[in-house]
Every structure is written in C-alpha cells, then in structure tokens.
Coordinates of C-alpha atoms and ligand atoms in Angstrom, one line a residue:
Chain A
M635 CA -187.4 -105.8 245.0
R636 CA -183.8 -104.8 244.7
L637 CA -181.6 -105.0 247.7
A638 CA -180.5 -101.5 247.1
E639 CA -184.0 -100.0 247.4
Q640 CA -184.4 -101.2 251.0
A641 CA -180.9 -100.3 252.1
A642 CA -180.1 -97.4 254.3
P643 CA -177.5 -94.8 252.9
M644 CA -174.5 -96.9 251.9
P645 CA -171.9 -97.1 254.6
L646 CA -168.4 -96.7 253.2
A647 CA -165.4 -98.6 254.3
P648 CA -164.7 -97.3 257.8
D649 CA -161.3 -96.2 259.1
A650 CA -159.4 -93.0 258.8
R651 CA -158.2 -92.5 255.3
A652 CA -159.8 -93.7 252.1
L653 CA -157.0 -94.6 249.6
L654 CA -159.6 -95.0 246.8
E655 CA -162.8 -93.0 246.7
V656 CA -165.3 -93.5 243.9
K657 CA -168.3 -91.3 243.5
G658 CA -171.3 -91.5 241.1
L659 CA -169.6 -93.7 238.6
K660 CA -171.6 -94.5 235.5
V661 CA -170.1 -96.6 232.7
R662 CA -171.4 -97.6 229.4
Y663 CA -170.5 -100.0 226.6
G664 CA -171.8 -98.3 223.5
P665 CA -175.5 -97.6 224.2
I666 CA -175.8 -99.9 227.1
E667 CA -175.1 -98.7 230.6
A668 CA -173.3 -101.3 232.6
L669 CA -172.7 -99.4 235.9
H670 CA -175.5 -97.1 237.1
G671 CA -173.9 -94.9 239.7
I672 CA -171.3 -96.6 241.9
D673 CA -170.2 -95.0 245.2
F674 CA -167.6 -96.8 247.3
A675 CA -164.3 -96.5 249.0
V676 CA -161.3 -98.6 250.0
A677 CA -159.5 -97.6 253.2
K678 CA -155.7 -97.7 253.3
G679 CA -154.3 -101.0 254.4
Q680 CA -157.5 -102.9 254.1
L681 CA -158.5 -105.9 252.1
V682 CA -161.8 -105.1 250.5
A683 CA -163.9 -107.8 248.7
L684 CA -166.2 -107.0 245.9
V685 CA -168.6 -109.9 245.3
G686 CA -171.6 -110.4 243.1
A687 CA -173.0 -112.7 240.4
N688 CA -171.6 -113.1 236.9
G689 CA -172.4 -110.0 234.8
A690 CA -172.9 -107.7 237.8
G691 CA -170.2 -105.3 236.6
K692 CA -167.2 -106.2 238.8
T693 CA -164.7 -106.5 235.9
T694 CA -166.1 -103.3 234.3
L695 CA -165.5 -101.5 237.6
L696 CA -161.9 -102.6 237.8
R697 CA -161.3 -101.8 234.1
V698 CA -162.5 -98.2 234.8
L699 CA -160.3 -98.0 238.0
S700 CA -157.3 -98.9 235.9
G701 CA -158.4 -96.5 233.1
V702 CA -158.5 -99.0 230.3
H703 CA -162.2 -98.1 230.0
R704 CA -163.7 -94.7 230.6
Q705 CA -166.6 -93.8 232.8
S706 CA -169.3 -91.6 231.3
E707 CA -169.9 -89.9 234.7
G708 CA -168.5 -89.8 238.1
T709 CA -165.1 -89.3 239.7
I710 CA -162.3 -91.5 241.0
G711 CA -160.1 -90.2 243.8
F712 CA -156.9 -91.9 244.7
D713 CA -154.6 -91.0 247.5
G714 CA -156.1 -87.5 247.6
T715 CA -156.0 -86.7 243.9
D716 CA -158.6 -86.9 241.2
I717 CA -157.4 -89.5 238.7
S718 CA -160.7 -89.7 236.7
R719 CA -159.1 -88.6 233.4
L720 CA -155.7 -90.1 233.8
A721 CA -154.3 -92.5 231.2
P722 CA -153.8 -96.1 232.3
H723 CA -150.0 -96.0 232.4
R724 CA -150.1 -92.9 234.7
R725 CA -152.3 -94.8 237.1
V726 CA -149.8 -97.6 237.2
A727 CA -147.1 -95.1 237.9
L728 CA -149.2 -93.9 240.9
G729 CA -149.4 -97.4 242.2
I730 CA -152.7 -98.9 240.9
C731 CA -151.8 -102.3 239.6
Q732 CA -154.1 -105.0 238.4
A733 CA -154.0 -108.7 237.9
P734 CA -156.9 -108.9 235.4
E735 CA -159.6 -111.4 234.8
G736 CA -158.3 -114.3 232.7
R737 CA -154.7 -113.7 233.7
Q738 CA -153.7 -112.0 230.4
V739 CA -150.1 -113.0 230.6
F740 CA -147.8 -112.2 227.6
G741 CA -148.0 -115.8 226.4
P742 CA -145.0 -116.1 224.0
M743 CA -142.7 -114.2 226.3
S744 CA -140.7 -115.8 229.0
V745 CA -142.0 -115.9 232.6
E746 CA -139.1 -113.7 233.7
D747 CA -139.8 -111.2 230.9
N748 CA -143.5 -111.1 232.1
I749 CA -142.3 -110.3 235.6
R750 CA -139.8 -107.7 234.4
L751 CA -142.5 -106.0 232.4
G752 CA -144.6 -105.7 235.6
A753 CA -141.8 -103.4 236.8
Y754 CA -142.0 -101.2 233.7
R755 CA -142.8 -98.1 235.7
R756 CA -140.5 -99.2 238.6
Q757 CA -137.0 -99.5 237.0
S758 CA -134.7 -99.3 239.9
A759 CA -131.3 -100.6 240.9
D760 CA -132.8 -103.2 243.2
L761 CA -134.9 -104.7 240.4
N762 CA -133.2 -108.1 240.5
E763 CA -133.8 -108.3 244.3
R764 CA -137.5 -107.5 243.8
I765 CA -137.7 -110.3 241.2
D766 CA -136.2 -112.6 243.7
Q767 CA -138.8 -111.6 246.2
A768 CA -141.5 -112.5 243.7
Y769 CA -139.9 -115.9 243.3
V770 CA -139.9 -116.4 247.1
L771 CA -143.6 -115.7 247.0
F772 CA -144.2 -118.1 244.1
P773 CA -141.2 -120.6 243.9
V774 CA -142.7 -122.5 241.0
L775 CA -142.2 -119.4 238.8
K776 CA -138.5 -119.4 239.5
E777 CA -138.3 -123.0 238.2
K778 CA -140.1 -122.0 235.0
R779 CA -138.6 -118.6 234.6
K780 CA -137.1 -119.4 231.2
L781 CA -140.3 -121.0 229.7
S782 CA -142.8 -119.0 227.8
A783 CA -145.7 -117.9 230.0
G784 CA -148.2 -119.6 227.7
T785 CA -146.9 -123.0 228.6
L786 CA -147.8 -122.6 232.3
S787 CA -150.9 -124.1 233.9
G788 CA -153.8 -122.0 234.7
G789 CA -152.8 -121.7 238.4
Q790 CA -149.2 -120.9 237.5
Q791 CA -150.4 -118.2 235.1
Q792 CA -152.5 -116.7 237.9
M793 CA -149.5 -116.6 240.1
L794 CA -147.6 -114.9 237.3
A795 CA -150.3 -112.3 236.8
I796 CA -150.2 -111.5 240.5
A797 CA -146.4 -111.5 240.6
R798 CA -146.4 -109.2 237.6
A799 CA -148.8 -106.8 239.3
L800 CA -146.7 -106.9 242.5
M801 CA -143.6 -105.8 240.5
G802 CA -145.4 -102.5 240.0
E803 CA -145.1 -101.9 243.8
P804 CA -148.8 -101.3 244.2
K805 CA -150.3 -99.0 246.7
L806 CA -153.6 -100.5 245.5
L807 CA -153.7 -104.0 244.1
L808 CA -156.7 -104.9 242.0
L809 CA -157.3 -108.6 241.7
D810 CA -160.1 -109.8 239.4
E811 CA -161.2 -113.4 240.2
P812 CA -157.8 -114.8 241.0
S813 CA -159.2 -118.2 241.8
L814 CA -161.4 -118.6 238.8
G815 CA -161.1 -121.9 237.1
L816 CA -158.5 -123.2 239.6
A817 CA -158.8 -126.5 241.6
P818 CA -160.1 -125.9 245.1
L819 CA -156.7 -126.4 246.8
L820 CA -154.9 -124.0 244.4
A821 CA -157.7 -121.5 244.8
A822 CA -157.3 -121.6 248.6
E823 CA -153.6 -121.2 248.2
I824 CA -154.0 -118.1 246.1
L825 CA -156.4 -116.6 248.7
R826 CA -153.8 -117.4 251.4
V827 CA -151.2 -115.4 249.4
V828 CA -153.7 -112.5 249.1
D829 CA -154.2 -112.5 252.8
R830 CA -150.4 -112.5 253.3
L831 CA -150.0 -109.5 251.0
R832 CA -152.6 -107.6 253.0
Q833 CA -150.6 -108.4 256.2
Q834 CA -147.6 -106.9 254.4
G835 CA -149.6 -103.6 254.2
I836 CA -150.7 -103.6 250.6
T837 CA -154.2 -102.3 250.1
I838 CA -156.2 -104.8 248.1
L839 CA -159.5 -104.7 246.2
L840 CA -160.4 -108.4 245.6
V841 CA -163.1 -109.4 243.1
E842 CA -164.5 -112.8 243.7
Q843 CA -167.4 -114.9 242.7
N844 CA -166.6 -117.2 245.6
A845 CA -168.1 -114.8 248.1
R846 CA -167.7 -116.9 251.1
A847 CA -163.9 -117.3 250.7
A848 CA -163.4 -113.7 249.9
L849 CA -165.5 -112.3 252.7
A850 CA -163.9 -114.6 255.2
I851 CA -160.5 -112.9 254.7
A852 CA -161.8 -109.4 253.9
D853 CA -161.9 -106.4 256.3
F854 CA -164.8 -104.9 254.4
G855 CA -167.0 -106.0 251.5
Y856 CA -169.4 -104.7 248.9
V857 CA -172.0 -106.7 247.1
M858 CA -172.8 -105.8 243.5
E859 CA -175.9 -106.6 241.5
T860 CA -176.6 -105.6 237.9
G861 CA -174.4 -102.5 237.9
R862 CA -175.1 -101.3 241.4
I863 CA -173.6 -101.7 244.8
V864 CA -176.5 -103.1 246.9
K865 CA -174.9 -103.9 250.2
A866 CA -171.8 -103.0 252.2
G867 CA -170.4 -104.1 255.5
T868 CA -167.5 -105.8 257.2
G869 CA -166.7 -109.3 256.2
P870 CA -168.5 -111.0 259.1
E871 CA -171.5 -108.7 258.8
L872 CA -172.0 -109.6 255.2
L873 CA -171.4 -113.3 255.9
Q874 CA -174.2 -113.2 258.5
S875 CA -176.6 -111.1 256.5
E876 CA -179.7 -113.1 255.4
D877 CA -179.9 -111.4 252.0
V878 CA -176.3 -112.2 251.2
K879 CA -176.6 -115.7 252.5
R880 CA -179.6 -116.3 250.3
A881 CA -178.3 -114.7 247.2
Y882 CA -174.6 -115.5 247.2
L883 CA -173.8 -118.2 249.6
G884 CA -176.6 -120.5 248.5
M885 CA -178.2 -120.9 251.9
Chain B
M606 CA -122.9 -118.4 183.8
L607 CA -121.9 -118.1 187.4
S608 CA -120.9 -114.5 187.0
Q609 CA -124.2 -113.7 185.3
F610 CA -126.2 -115.5 188.1
L611 CA -124.2 -113.6 190.7
Q612 CA -124.9 -110.4 189.0
F613 CA -128.7 -111.1 189.2
L614 CA -128.3 -112.2 192.8
F615 CA -126.6 -109.0 193.8
A616 CA -129.4 -107.0 192.0
G617 CA -132.0 -109.0 193.9
L618 CA -130.4 -108.7 197.3
T619 CA -129.9 -105.0 196.8
V620 CA -133.5 -104.2 196.0
G621 CA -134.6 -106.9 198.4
A622 CA -132.8 -105.1 201.2
T623 CA -135.0 -102.1 200.7
Y624 CA -138.1 -104.2 200.5
A625 CA -137.0 -105.7 203.8
L626 CA -136.7 -102.3 205.4
A627 CA -140.2 -101.4 204.2
A628 CA -141.5 -104.8 205.4
L629 CA -140.0 -104.1 208.8
G630 CA -142.0 -100.8 208.8
Y631 CA -145.2 -102.7 208.2
T632 CA -144.3 -105.2 210.8
L633 CA -143.5 -102.6 213.5
V634 CA -146.8 -100.8 213.0
Y635 CA -148.7 -104.1 212.8
S636 CA -147.1 -105.3 216.0
A637 CA -147.8 -102.1 217.9
S638 CA -151.3 -101.6 216.8
G639 CA -152.6 -104.6 214.8
M640 CA -153.2 -102.3 211.8
I641 CA -151.6 -102.1 208.4
N642 CA -150.2 -98.8 207.4
F643 CA -150.8 -98.4 203.7
A644 CA -148.9 -95.2 203.6
Q645 CA -145.6 -97.1 204.2
G646 CA -144.7 -96.9 200.6
E647 CA -145.1 -93.1 200.6
F648 CA -142.5 -92.9 203.4
I649 CA -140.0 -94.5 201.0
M650 CA -140.9 -92.0 198.3
L651 CA -141.0 -89.0 200.6
G652 CA -137.5 -89.7 201.9
A653 CA -136.0 -90.1 198.5
M654 CA -137.9 -87.0 197.0
T655 CA -137.1 -84.8 199.9
A656 CA -133.4 -85.8 199.8
S657 CA -133.2 -85.2 196.0
A658 CA -134.9 -81.8 196.4
L659 CA -132.5 -80.8 199.2
V660 CA -129.4 -81.9 197.2
A661 CA -130.7 -80.0 194.2
A662 CA -131.0 -76.9 196.4
G663 CA -127.3 -77.2 197.3
V664 CA -127.5 -79.0 200.7
P665 CA -124.5 -81.3 201.2
L666 CA -125.4 -84.9 200.5
L667 CA -125.1 -86.4 204.0
L668 CA -126.9 -83.5 205.6
A669 CA -129.6 -83.8 203.0
L670 CA -130.1 -87.5 203.6
A671 CA -130.3 -86.9 207.4
L672 CA -132.8 -84.1 207.0
A673 CA -134.9 -86.1 204.6
I674 CA -135.0 -89.0 207.0
A675 CA -135.8 -86.7 209.9
F676 CA -138.5 -85.0 208.0
T677 CA -140.1 -88.3 206.9
T678 CA -140.0 -89.5 210.5
L679 CA -141.8 -86.3 211.6
V680 CA -144.5 -86.9 209.0
G681 CA -144.9 -90.4 210.4
V682 CA -145.3 -89.0 213.9
T683 CA -147.8 -86.4 212.7
M684 CA -149.8 -89.1 211.0
A685 CA -149.9 -91.3 214.1
K686 CA -150.8 -88.3 216.4
F687 CA -153.4 -86.6 214.3
A688 CA -154.8 -89.2 211.9
V689 CA -154.5 -92.6 213.7
E690 CA -154.6 -92.0 217.5
P691 CA -157.8 -89.9 217.5
A692 CA -159.5 -92.7 215.4
K693 CA -158.0 -95.6 217.4
T694 CA -161.4 -96.5 218.9
T695 CA -163.1 -96.9 215.5
S696 CA -163.0 -99.9 213.3
M697 CA -160.0 -101.4 211.7
T698 CA -161.5 -100.7 208.3
S699 CA -161.6 -97.0 208.9
L700 CA -158.1 -97.0 210.2
I701 CA -156.9 -98.7 207.0
I702 CA -158.8 -96.1 205.0
I703 CA -157.2 -93.4 207.1
T704 CA -153.7 -94.7 206.2
L705 CA -154.6 -94.9 202.5
G706 CA -155.9 -91.3 202.7
A707 CA -152.8 -90.1 204.4
G708 CA -150.7 -91.8 201.7
Q709 CA -152.7 -89.9 199.0
V710 CA -152.1 -86.6 200.8
I711 CA -148.4 -87.2 201.0
R712 CA -148.2 -88.2 197.4
G713 CA -150.3 -85.2 196.3
A714 CA -148.2 -82.8 198.3
V715 CA -145.0 -84.1 196.8
Q716 CA -146.5 -83.9 193.3
I717 CA -147.6 -80.3 193.8
S718 CA -144.3 -79.1 195.4
L719 CA -141.7 -81.1 193.4
G720 CA -143.5 -82.0 190.2
K721 CA -144.1 -85.2 188.2
G722 CA -140.6 -85.8 186.8
N723 CA -138.0 -88.4 187.7
H724 CA -135.5 -87.3 190.3
A725 CA -132.0 -88.6 190.8
L726 CA -129.9 -88.7 193.9
P727 CA -126.1 -89.2 194.1
G728 CA -124.9 -92.4 195.8
L729 CA -123.0 -92.5 199.0
S730 CA -119.6 -93.1 197.4
D731 CA -118.0 -93.0 193.9
E732 CA -119.6 -95.2 191.3
R733 CA -116.7 -97.5 190.2
P734 CA -118.1 -101.0 190.5
L735 CA -116.3 -103.8 192.3
H736 CA -115.8 -107.1 190.5
I737 CA -116.6 -110.3 192.4
L738 CA -116.2 -113.6 190.4
G739 CA -116.9 -111.7 187.3
A740 CA -120.0 -109.9 188.5
A741 CA -120.1 -106.2 188.9
L742 CA -121.2 -104.8 192.2
V743 CA -121.8 -101.0 192.5
P744 CA -120.7 -99.4 195.7
Q745 CA -124.3 -98.2 196.5
A746 CA -125.5 -101.8 196.5
I747 CA -122.9 -102.6 199.2
W748 CA -124.1 -99.6 201.2
I749 CA -127.6 -100.7 200.9
M750 CA -126.9 -104.3 202.0
G751 CA -124.5 -103.3 204.7
L752 CA -126.7 -100.6 206.3
A753 CA -129.8 -102.8 206.0
L754 CA -127.9 -105.5 207.9
V755 CA -126.8 -103.0 210.6
I756 CA -130.3 -101.7 211.0
V757 CA -131.7 -105.2 211.3
L758 CA -129.1 -106.1 214.0
V759 CA -129.9 -103.0 215.9
L760 CA -133.6 -103.7 215.7
F761 CA -133.1 -107.3 217.0
W762 CA -131.0 -105.9 219.9
Y763 CA -133.8 -103.4 220.6
F764 CA -136.5 -106.0 220.7
N765 CA -134.7 -108.5 222.7
A766 CA -132.4 -106.5 225.1
T767 CA -134.1 -103.2 225.9
M768 CA -137.1 -102.6 228.1
H769 CA -138.7 -100.3 225.6
G770 CA -138.4 -102.9 222.8
K771 CA -139.8 -105.6 225.0
A772 CA -142.7 -103.2 225.8
L773 CA -143.4 -103.0 222.1
V774 CA -143.3 -106.8 221.8
A775 CA -145.6 -107.1 224.8
T776 CA -148.0 -104.6 223.4
S777 CA -148.2 -106.7 220.2
H778 CA -149.1 -109.8 222.3
N779 CA -151.6 -108.3 224.7
R780 CA -152.6 -104.7 224.5
L781 CA -154.7 -104.8 227.6
A782 CA -152.0 -106.4 229.7
A783 CA -149.5 -103.9 228.4
Q784 CA -151.7 -101.0 229.6
L785 CA -152.1 -102.7 233.0
V786 CA -148.3 -102.9 233.5
G787 CA -148.0 -99.3 232.7
I788 CA -146.9 -99.3 229.1
N789 CA -148.1 -96.2 227.3
T790 CA -149.6 -98.0 224.3
M791 CA -150.4 -94.8 222.5
G792 CA -146.8 -93.8 222.8
I793 CA -145.8 -97.1 221.5
L794 CA -148.1 -96.6 218.5
T795 CA -146.6 -93.2 217.7
F796 CA -143.1 -94.6 218.1
S797 CA -143.8 -97.5 215.8
F798 CA -145.0 -95.0 213.1
A799 CA -141.9 -92.9 213.6
L800 CA -139.6 -95.9 213.3
S801 CA -141.4 -97.3 210.3
A802 CA -141.3 -93.9 208.6
A803 CA -137.6 -93.7 209.3
L804 CA -137.0 -97.2 208.0
G805 CA -138.9 -96.4 204.8
A806 CA -137.0 -93.1 204.2
I807 CA -133.7 -94.8 204.8
G808 CA -134.6 -97.4 202.2
G809 CA -135.8 -94.7 199.9
V810 CA -132.6 -92.5 200.0
L811 CA -130.5 -95.6 199.6
L812 CA -132.4 -97.0 196.6
A813 CA -132.9 -93.8 194.7
P814 CA -129.3 -93.5 193.4
I815 CA -129.9 -96.9 191.7
T816 CA -133.5 -96.6 190.4
F817 CA -134.4 -92.9 190.3
T818 CA -137.5 -91.7 192.1
S819 CA -140.7 -89.8 191.4
Y820 CA -143.8 -88.7 193.3
D821 CA -145.6 -92.0 192.4
A822 CA -142.7 -94.4 193.2
G823 CA -144.1 -95.2 196.6
T824 CA -147.1 -97.1 195.5
M825 CA -145.2 -100.0 193.9
L826 CA -142.5 -100.0 196.6
G827 CA -145.1 -100.0 199.3
L828 CA -146.9 -102.9 197.7
K829 CA -143.6 -104.9 197.4
G830 CA -142.8 -104.2 201.0
F831 CA -146.3 -105.4 202.0
V832 CA -145.9 -108.6 200.1
A833 CA -142.5 -109.1 201.7
A834 CA -144.0 -108.6 205.2
A835 CA -146.9 -110.9 204.4
L836 CA -144.4 -113.5 203.1
G837 CA -142.7 -113.3 206.4
G838 CA -145.9 -113.8 208.3
L839 CA -146.8 -110.2 209.0
G840 CA -145.6 -109.5 212.5
S841 CA -142.3 -111.4 212.5
A842 CA -139.3 -109.1 212.1
L843 CA -137.1 -111.9 210.9
G844 CA -139.8 -113.0 208.5
A845 CA -140.0 -109.5 207.1
V846 CA -136.3 -109.4 206.4
I847 CA -136.3 -112.9 204.8
G848 CA -139.5 -112.0 202.9
G849 CA -137.9 -108.9 201.5
L850 CA -134.7 -110.6 200.3
V851 CA -136.7 -113.6 198.8
L852 CA -139.0 -111.2 196.9
G853 CA -136.0 -109.2 195.6
I854 CA -134.2 -112.3 194.4
I855 CA -137.2 -113.9 192.8
E856 CA -137.9 -110.6 191.0
A857 CA -134.4 -110.3 189.7
M858 CA -134.3 -113.9 188.6
T859 CA -137.6 -113.5 186.8
A860 CA -136.4 -110.4 185.0
A861 CA -133.2 -112.2 184.0
Y862 CA -134.4 -115.6 183.0
V863 CA -138.1 -115.0 182.1
S864 CA -138.8 -111.5 181.0
S865 CA -138.3 -108.1 182.7
A866 CA -141.9 -107.4 181.7
Y867 CA -143.0 -109.9 184.4
K868 CA -140.8 -108.5 187.1
D869 CA -143.5 -106.5 188.9
A870 CA -146.1 -109.2 188.5
V871 CA -144.0 -111.5 190.7
A872 CA -145.1 -109.8 193.9
F873 CA -148.8 -110.1 193.0
I874 CA -148.5 -113.8 192.0
L875 CA -146.7 -114.5 195.3
I876 CA -149.3 -112.7 197.4
I877 CA -152.1 -114.7 195.7
L878 CA -150.2 -118.0 196.1
L879 CA -149.6 -117.0 199.7
F880 CA -153.2 -116.5 200.6
V881 CA -154.1 -119.8 199.0
V882 CA -151.2 -122.0 200.3
A883 CA -149.9 -120.5 203.5
P884 CA -152.1 -117.8 205.0
H885 CA -149.7 -117.4 208.0
G886 CA -146.7 -116.6 205.8
L887 CA -143.9 -118.9 204.6
F888 CA -141.9 -118.7 207.7
G889 CA -144.4 -120.3 210.0
A890 CA -145.1 -117.2 212.1
K891 CA -148.4 -117.9 213.9
S892 CA -150.5 -114.9 214.5
S893 CA -149.8 -115.2 218.2
H894 CA -146.0 -115.0 217.6
R895 CA -145.2 -111.5 216.6
V896 CA -141.9 -109.6 216.2
Ligands
ADP1336 N1 -166.8 -105.4 226.1 C1 -168.1 -105.3 226.5 N2 -169.0 -104.9 225.6 C2 -170.3 -104.8 225.9 N3 -170.8 -105.2 227.1 C3 -170.0 -105.7 228.0 C4 -168.6 -105.8 227.7 N4 -168.0 -106.2 228.8 C5 -169.0 -106.5 229.7 N5 -170.2 -106.1 229.2 C6 -171.5 -106.2 230.0 O1 -171.4 -105.4 231.1 C7 -172.0 -106.1 232.2 C8 -171.0 -106.3 233.3 O2 -170.0 -107.2 232.9 P1 -168.7 -107.5 233.8 O3 -168.2 -106.3 234.2 O4 -167.8 -108.4 233.0 O5 -169.4 -108.3 235.0 P2 -168.7 -109.3 236.1 O6 -167.2 -109.1 236.0 O7 -169.3 -108.9 237.4 O8 -169.0 -110.7 235.7 C9 -172.5 -107.4 231.7 O9 -173.9 -107.2 231.4 C10 -171.8 -107.6 230.4 O10 -172.5 -108.3 229.4
MG1337 MG1 -165.7 -110.5 235.7

C-alpha cells in the first residue's frame, strides 16, 4: 500500500505566509505522467526539504517551478501571484533562482563570467560588491575566478552553481541535490552553507537523496514517491516517522 | 607575376569577406539555437534585390541600402517569431525544413515582385580603381573588406564585453542553465535571426555592385557561407571569418590558375574533404567551444 493512501489530509508547511503555493500540479513527459497531482507549500523564511528515491519526480518538480518545463494541470502561486504561465526568465526576475541537478555551469566560460551571468536580471551598481560577497562564501572560487568553469572539480562546480543562483538575489532558492557525487566532507560543507543561507533569511527548497542530512537541517519536509507527495511534517517528525525511517533512512 | 597574384588575392578576399559575413550569420543562429538556418543565403539576396529595387525607384543610395538592410532584418525577425519559435519544441529536422521552406518563400516572393532578370547596384564610391604593386583594387572591394573588418570587431566586442553578448554565448553552451539565470532564450533566438539577417543583407548590398544580383543568387551564396562556417568549425565566430576568407581565396586562385569553370566546385570539394578529414572544422573548434 502506498504511504499516501493511509495519510490524513496533507498538512502544509505551517507558519503565517506561504511564499510558494503549489496546487494540483500534474506534469507529463510526452504521454507519460511524471507528477500526479502535487500540493505543497513553502513558508517564507523556511528551509524546506524535499526527499525521495531516485525517479520520484523531485527534479521534474523543480523544473516546473522554474518554468523550464510546463505543467499540464495545476497552479503555482508565488508571493501572492499566479506564476503558472510565466516564462522562466520572468520567474528569475521575481526571485526564483535554481542551482540545478548536475550543476550545469557554463563550462568554457570563466568562473567569474558564470557568477556575473547569475546576476543577469540583477544588474545594479553594487554588482562588484555582490560578487565579492559570493567569493567570501566560497573563497576557492575567487582563487579560480579566471579559469574556465569546466576545469573545476565537482565540488567547486557545485559551489559555483550555488553562487550563480545567489547572484540572482533569490527570494526562493531551489537546490537540486547539491551534495550529489561529492565526498562526504564536502557534502557536509555544502549543507552547512545551505543552513547558513537560511539563517540569512533566504527561503530554500532543498532536494536531497540524503534524506537524513537534509531533514536534520530543515524546518519542514516533504517525502515524494513516484510522482506524489506521500508524507509531510517538520524535520524531526519525519526523521522519527517509522515509514520514513524504513523507506529512506535504511533502518 | 606578383601583380597578377595580388589581383587574384584581392578578388578572393573581397568575395571571401561576404562569405565571412554569411558564415557569421550561420554561426550566430547555430550558437543561439543549435540549428542551421538554410534561409541565410536568401537574406543576402533579399538585401541586394531590395536595395536595387529601391535605387531603381529613385531612393538615394545610402537610404536605399539602410532600408534594404532594415527590411531584411525585419524578415529575419518575422521568420524567427512565426516560423521557428512556435516549432521550437519539435525535432531539429523539422526546424531545418522550416528554414528551407522560409527560404523558398522569400525567393518566390522576390521572383514574383521583381522578376527573373539580373539587377545592378551602384557602388558606395566612384569606380576608379587603386593600383597597389601593379594590381588594380576597385573602391567597392575596399569598402567590403573594411566594413567586414569593422563588423567583425564590433561582434567580438559584443560577445566578449557586453552582458547581452555573453548571454548569447552562455545560451550556446547551456540552454537550460541560461534559462535558469534569467536569460530570455527565445529573445536570444529572435535576436540571432535579426543579426544574421542584417549581416547577410550587408554582405548582399556590398557585393552586388561587383557581381550583379538576381532572385536566385542566394542559393549559391548561402551554400558558400555555410561551407565557410563549417570550415571554421560551425559555432566559432573567428573560425567563420577565417573560413570565409580561405574559401574566397581558394576560389579565386582556382579560377585563376586552374579554370573558372571549377570555381563553384571548390566549395563542394572542400565540404566533402572536411567531413572526411576534420569533422570539427579546420580551426579546431570543438563542439563545446562555440562563438
Ligand atoms: N526528459 C525526460 N523525458 C522523459 N521522462 C523523464 C524525463 N526526465 C525525467 N523523466 C521521468 O520522470 C520521472 C521523474 O524523474 P525525476 O524528476 O528526474 O526524478 P528525481 O529527480 O526524483 O530522481 C522518472 O520516471 C523519469 O524517468
Ligand atoms: Mg533528480
């Protein structure tokens, strides 16, 4: 039996105002439906984790939130407005920035050009100061700023992808498996940075296969399974839940 | 001997400069969208034919050239907006067929409205040739080479020093990431068509005073431009420029020292050799290193 079928009505992220509110989202790739009706919310200022096995539809959901793939049904509300039909670049302008799965840096371009391009919708007089802030967060990128991004290690490319997304001055930061493929120490370092960004007040939706690590720092979490959200709760609640322990934490 | 060789070299560089502009057009669209716009040659013809029709109607030369370039640019934008963008989610094959079809439409429309004959266009300045080491150089050839050089320099500045140019380059490297940093990739596509149409038209109005033009002149020029772009590694702007000049020079030398009957065959022989020997172009541009 699916977890969803035994669950009570899905609780949404608590707290006053939802920055992101998704209702009845269905998404298909050609004839195949990948998301079968997703409802969830992300409250302002929170770090929300989205966990689930490979192929559950986490990346698909983030792609639809950024607008690079269209839903077939459902609505996406952001900061009080309906953005369901908005083009991707307009969503970035509103403050939805994503560090995508697989980093997707502009390989042949310099590290600094990658960072500058992150601010494509945020060209302001203090741009150079903001670039310096990104270098404070990831000092290694400053050392390598003249090198082409493709020459960086996997961990450094991940830092670059996050720095690039931060240059868009996100109101909502979408992170798709930022620790994937990284050595454990580096993965832990990335998650520490994510935690610090939340403390600075950025709302974050964090997708992770490493459910334990993600839920440990999250205010709220959702568990996805084959295109559905099957469980929701605060980080500690989900970490304690027997279903989640069995299915995702290998206990 | 030297004067003769110089003469042929000038001829090659002159026509090569227009191939280079056409090749840059292919390169721009390819970079922005990964597709090859087989209507590129028709932009060259449309620019030249529109200018010659306007001049024939009594419009002053410079105004006629500007209007012809603007009109061709508008056709490029229209093509991107109404033929290419709506089909962007379909296969590459259908996109290529769409550009071939759009090219046929442009050629047909010009044939119907301006006829099948050859059309002339006055040059930018008087026609007394300069003599350099015994070789004659017509002023129009100097205009072509000079303006092509200016355009190439402006383009390099645009790609390397402006945010919009870098956005186009970024889109060529990773379309998804470009969308995620807020680049309007559809806008970039339209812009690349506009710019490539303008480059084609500029080449067309500059070349027409030397070669004449007609409704069907775009086919061969388009093919030559494509060969030049492919020589340069399709996607490399510098490669496109070098490819254009190399093709122009080899053609001129073939016409001079072998036979002018083989001049047009050069491009086809080169493209076949290229596919066999160096599928990534002569100038080493890897597919990942565009513009
Ligand atoms: N481009 C695509 N075309 C077709 N099916 C896809 C595509 N991307 C993902 N899918 C399918 O959608 C489902 C969800 O995939 P994905 O969103 O990548 O999951 P996750 O990120 O949770 O691992 C999977 O069954 C996957 O095979
Ligand atoms: Mg994924």
